[in-house]
CSV table of C-alpha atoms in Angstrom, one decimal:
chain,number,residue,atom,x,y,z
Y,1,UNK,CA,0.0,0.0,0.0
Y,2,UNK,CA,1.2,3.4,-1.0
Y,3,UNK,CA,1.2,5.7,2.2
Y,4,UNK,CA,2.4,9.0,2.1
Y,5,UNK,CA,5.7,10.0,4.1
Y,6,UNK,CA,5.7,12.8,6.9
Y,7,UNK,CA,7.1,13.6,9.9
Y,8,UNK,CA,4.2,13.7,13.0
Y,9,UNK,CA,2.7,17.1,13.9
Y,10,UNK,CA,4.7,19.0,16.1
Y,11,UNK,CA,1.8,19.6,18.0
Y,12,UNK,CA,0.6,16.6,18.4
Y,13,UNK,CA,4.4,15.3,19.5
Y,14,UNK,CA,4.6,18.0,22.5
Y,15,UNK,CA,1.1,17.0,23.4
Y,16,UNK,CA,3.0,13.7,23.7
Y,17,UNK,CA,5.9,15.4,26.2
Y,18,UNK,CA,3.5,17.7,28.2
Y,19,UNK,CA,1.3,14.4,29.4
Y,20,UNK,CA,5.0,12.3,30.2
Y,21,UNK,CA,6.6,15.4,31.8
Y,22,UNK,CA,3.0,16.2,33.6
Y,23,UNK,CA,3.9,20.0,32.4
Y,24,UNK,CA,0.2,20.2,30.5
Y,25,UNK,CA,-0.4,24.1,29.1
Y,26,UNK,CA,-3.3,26.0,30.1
Y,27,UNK,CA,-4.8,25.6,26.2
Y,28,UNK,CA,-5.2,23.6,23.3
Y,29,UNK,CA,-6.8,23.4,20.3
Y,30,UNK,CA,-7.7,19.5,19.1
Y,31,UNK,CA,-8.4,19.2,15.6
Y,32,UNK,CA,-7.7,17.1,12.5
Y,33,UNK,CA,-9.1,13.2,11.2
Y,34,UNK,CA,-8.0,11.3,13.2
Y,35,UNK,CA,-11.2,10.8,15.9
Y,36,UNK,CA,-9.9,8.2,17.8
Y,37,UNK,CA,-6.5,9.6,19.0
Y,38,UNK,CA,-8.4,13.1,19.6
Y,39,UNK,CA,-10.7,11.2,22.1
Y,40,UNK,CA,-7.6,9.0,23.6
Y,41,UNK,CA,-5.8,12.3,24.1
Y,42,UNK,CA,-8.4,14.0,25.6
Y,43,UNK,CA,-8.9,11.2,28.1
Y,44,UNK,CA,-5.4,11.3,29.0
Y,45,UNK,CA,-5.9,15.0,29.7
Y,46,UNK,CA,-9.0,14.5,31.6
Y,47,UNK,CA,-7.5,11.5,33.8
Y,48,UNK,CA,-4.3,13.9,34.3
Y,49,UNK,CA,-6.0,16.9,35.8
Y,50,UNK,CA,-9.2,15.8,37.2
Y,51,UNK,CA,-9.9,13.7,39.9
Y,52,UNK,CA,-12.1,10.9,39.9
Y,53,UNK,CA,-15.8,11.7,41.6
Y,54,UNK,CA,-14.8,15.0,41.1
Y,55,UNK,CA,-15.8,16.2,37.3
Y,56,UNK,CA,-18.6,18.0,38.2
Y,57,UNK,CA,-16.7,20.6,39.6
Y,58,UNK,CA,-13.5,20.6,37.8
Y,59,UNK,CA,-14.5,19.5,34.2
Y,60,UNK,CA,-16.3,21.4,32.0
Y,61,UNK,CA,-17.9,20.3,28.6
Y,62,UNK,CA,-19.5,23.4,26.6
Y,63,UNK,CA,-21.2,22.9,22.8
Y,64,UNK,CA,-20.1,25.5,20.6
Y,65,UNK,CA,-23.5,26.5,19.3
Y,66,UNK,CA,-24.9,29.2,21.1
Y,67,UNK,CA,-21.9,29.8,23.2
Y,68,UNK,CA,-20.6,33.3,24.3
Y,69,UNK,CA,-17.1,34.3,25.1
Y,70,UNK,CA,-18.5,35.2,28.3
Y,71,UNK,CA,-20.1,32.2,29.0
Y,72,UNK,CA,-16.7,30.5,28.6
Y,73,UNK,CA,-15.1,32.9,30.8
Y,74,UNK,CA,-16.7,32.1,33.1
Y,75,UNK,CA,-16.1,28.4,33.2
Y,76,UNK,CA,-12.5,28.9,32.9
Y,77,UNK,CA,-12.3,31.5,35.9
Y,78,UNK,CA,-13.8,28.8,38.2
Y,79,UNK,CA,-11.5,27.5,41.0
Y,80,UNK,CA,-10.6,23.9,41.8
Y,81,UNK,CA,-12.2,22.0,44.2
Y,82,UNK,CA,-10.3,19.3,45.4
Y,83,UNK,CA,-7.6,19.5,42.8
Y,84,UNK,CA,-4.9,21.3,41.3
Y,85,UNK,CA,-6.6,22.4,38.0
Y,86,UNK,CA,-9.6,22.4,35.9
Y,87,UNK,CA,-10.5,21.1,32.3
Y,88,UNK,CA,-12.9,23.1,30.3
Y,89,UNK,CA,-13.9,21.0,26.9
Y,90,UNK,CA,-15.4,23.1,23.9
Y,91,UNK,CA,-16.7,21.4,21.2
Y,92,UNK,CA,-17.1,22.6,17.5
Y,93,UNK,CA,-17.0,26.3,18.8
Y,94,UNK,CA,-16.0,28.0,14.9
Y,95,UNK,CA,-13.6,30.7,16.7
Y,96,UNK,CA,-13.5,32.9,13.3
Y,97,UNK,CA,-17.2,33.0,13.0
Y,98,UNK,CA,-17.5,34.9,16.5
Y,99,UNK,CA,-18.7,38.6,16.0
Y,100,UNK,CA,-16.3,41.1,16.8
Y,101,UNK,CA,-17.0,41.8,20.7
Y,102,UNK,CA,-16.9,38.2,21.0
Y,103,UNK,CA,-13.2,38.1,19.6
Y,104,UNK,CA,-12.1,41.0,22.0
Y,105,UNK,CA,-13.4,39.0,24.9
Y,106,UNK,CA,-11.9,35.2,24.1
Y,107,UNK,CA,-8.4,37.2,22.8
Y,108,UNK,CA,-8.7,39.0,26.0
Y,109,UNK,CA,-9.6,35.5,27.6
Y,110,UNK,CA,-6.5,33.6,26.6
Y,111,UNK,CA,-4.1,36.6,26.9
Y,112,UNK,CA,-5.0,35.9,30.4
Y,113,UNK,CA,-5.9,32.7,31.3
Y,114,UNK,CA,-5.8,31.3,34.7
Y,115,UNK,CA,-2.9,29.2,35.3
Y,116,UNK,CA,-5.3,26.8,36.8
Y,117,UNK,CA,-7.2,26.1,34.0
Y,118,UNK,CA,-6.9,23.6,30.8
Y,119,UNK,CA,-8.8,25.0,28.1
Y,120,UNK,CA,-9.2,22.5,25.1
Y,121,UNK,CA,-11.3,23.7,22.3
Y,122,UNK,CA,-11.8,20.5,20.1
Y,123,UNK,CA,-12.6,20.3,16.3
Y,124,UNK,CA,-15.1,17.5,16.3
Y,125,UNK,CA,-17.5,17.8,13.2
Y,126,UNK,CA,-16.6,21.1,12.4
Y,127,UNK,CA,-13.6,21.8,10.1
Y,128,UNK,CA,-10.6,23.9,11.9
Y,129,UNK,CA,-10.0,26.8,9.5
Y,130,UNK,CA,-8.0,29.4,10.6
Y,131,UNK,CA,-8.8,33.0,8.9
Y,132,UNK,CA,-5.4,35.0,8.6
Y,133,UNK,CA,-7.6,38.0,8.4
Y,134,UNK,CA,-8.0,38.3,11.7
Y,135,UNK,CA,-4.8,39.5,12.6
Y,136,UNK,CA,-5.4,40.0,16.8
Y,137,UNK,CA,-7.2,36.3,16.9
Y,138,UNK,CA,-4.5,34.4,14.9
Y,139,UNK,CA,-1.7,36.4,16.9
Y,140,UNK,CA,-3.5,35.3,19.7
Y,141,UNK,CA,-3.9,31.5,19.2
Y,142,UNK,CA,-0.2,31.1,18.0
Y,143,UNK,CA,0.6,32.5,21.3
Y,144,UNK,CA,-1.2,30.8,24.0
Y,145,UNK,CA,-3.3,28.1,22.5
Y,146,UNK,CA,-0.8,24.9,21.3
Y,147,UNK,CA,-3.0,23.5,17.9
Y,148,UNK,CA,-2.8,19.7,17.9
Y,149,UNK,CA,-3.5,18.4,14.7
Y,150,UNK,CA,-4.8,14.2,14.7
Y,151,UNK,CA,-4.0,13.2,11.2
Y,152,UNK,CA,-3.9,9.8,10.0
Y,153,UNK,CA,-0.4,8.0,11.2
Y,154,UNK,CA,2.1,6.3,8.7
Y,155,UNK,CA,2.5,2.7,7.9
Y,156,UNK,CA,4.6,1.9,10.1
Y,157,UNK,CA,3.1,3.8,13.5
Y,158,UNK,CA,-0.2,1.8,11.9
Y,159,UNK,CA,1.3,-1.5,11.8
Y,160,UNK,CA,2.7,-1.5,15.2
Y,161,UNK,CA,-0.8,0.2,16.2
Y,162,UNK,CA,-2.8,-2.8,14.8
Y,163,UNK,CA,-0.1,-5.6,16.1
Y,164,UNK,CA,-1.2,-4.3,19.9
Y,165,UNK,CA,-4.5,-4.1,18.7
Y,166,UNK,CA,-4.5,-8.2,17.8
Y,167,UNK,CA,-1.8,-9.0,21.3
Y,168,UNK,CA,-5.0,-7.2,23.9
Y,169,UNK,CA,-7.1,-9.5,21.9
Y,170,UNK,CA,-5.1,-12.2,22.6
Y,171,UNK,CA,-3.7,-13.0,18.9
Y,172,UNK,CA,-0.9,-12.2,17.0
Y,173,UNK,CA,-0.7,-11.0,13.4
Y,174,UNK,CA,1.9,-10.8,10.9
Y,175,UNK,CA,3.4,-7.8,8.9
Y,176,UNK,CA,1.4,-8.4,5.3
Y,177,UNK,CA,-1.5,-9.5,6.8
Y,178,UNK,CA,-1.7,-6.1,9.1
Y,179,UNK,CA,-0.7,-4.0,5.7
Y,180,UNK,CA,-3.7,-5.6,3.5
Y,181,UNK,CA,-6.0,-5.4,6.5
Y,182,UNK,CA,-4.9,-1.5,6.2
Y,183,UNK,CA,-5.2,-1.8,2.4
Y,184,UNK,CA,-8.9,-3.0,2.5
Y,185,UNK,CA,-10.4,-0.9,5.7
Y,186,UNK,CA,-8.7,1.9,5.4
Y,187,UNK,CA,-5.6,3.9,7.6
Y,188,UNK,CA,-8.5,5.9,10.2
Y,189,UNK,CA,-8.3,3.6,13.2
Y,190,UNK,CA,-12.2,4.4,14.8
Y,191,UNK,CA,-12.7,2.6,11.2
Y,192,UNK,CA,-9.8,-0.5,12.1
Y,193,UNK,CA,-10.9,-1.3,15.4
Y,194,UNK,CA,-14.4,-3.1,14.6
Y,195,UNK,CA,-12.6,-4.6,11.6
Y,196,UNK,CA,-9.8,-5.8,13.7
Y,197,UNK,CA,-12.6,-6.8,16.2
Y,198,UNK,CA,-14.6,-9.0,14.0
Y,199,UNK,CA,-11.3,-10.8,12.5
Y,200,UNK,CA,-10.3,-11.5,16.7
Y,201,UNK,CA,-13.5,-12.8,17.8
């Protein structure tokens, strides 16, 4: 199978060394493909900074639609309870869609945002499309919000995904057959994993 060579997102590789060092920034901005490392990253943030019984009070999940910067200000300026930090989750919130008092307030937002918080806005279903136009915004998500882009990984990170896959199944699989099972289903891995299911049971 033809797969295209690239080195991995430079994002997506100090996402890597923030959750080993335990050193995680207060923002980030999940986007790209690949759906199933976006929701395995984000439930290695979540397990990192919020305590277990106490998500209610420390993790935040806000829709995009119909949100304000205000609104999301306020969820990031709420303390801790019982922990260190707090995770506040946006989902499909277009950022270069917002009017322009909406703008002032989330560049005004991340220029100073509590060293407490974790602020991850997440590109689920929507597209992440930066608009160079805005000047102020873009300045200000290059400078406090890390983008993390989940694209789909190379042959190689794929076979050696797909071999672990089989061994927590309790099977074992060699390198051709892992390569046409790529071939045939595809390199996304939400689309492997019932494949790789099915072939296991």
């Amino acid at each position: 199978m033809a797969q295209r060579i690239k080195g991995p997102d430079p994002g997506f590789a100090k996402l890597k060394n923030d959750l080993a060092s335990g050193e995680i920034g207060t923002a980030y901005l999940f986007h790209g493909e690949e759906s199933y490392l976006r929701e395995y990253y984000l439930s290695q943030l979540r397990e990192a900074l919020v305590p277990a019984g106490f998500e209610e009070f420390n993790l935040h999940r806000l829709e995009g639609k119909g949100l304000t910067a205000q609104a999301l200000t306020e969820a990031a300026e709420a303390m801790p309870m019982m922990a260190q930090r707090t995770m506040v989750q946006v989902v499909d919130w277009d950022l270069f869609k917002l009017a322009e008092d909406q703008r002032k307030l989330l560049i005004a937002l991340l220029e100073d945002l509590p060293a407490y918080c974790c602020l991850v806005f997440v590109y689920e279903h929507l597209e992440y499309k930066p608009v160079k136009t805005y000047k102020k915004l873009c300045a200000a998500l290059d400078k406090s919000v890390q983008a993390v882009k989940f694209e789909e990984q190379s042959q190689r990170e794929l076979l050696k995904w797909v071999s672990k896959r089989f061994k927590a199944a309790g099977h074992t699989i060699d390198a051709e057959t892992a390569e046409h099972l790529i071939f045939t289903c595809g390199s996304l891995m939400n689309g492997l994993i019932p494949e790789i299911g099915k072939i296991a049971a």
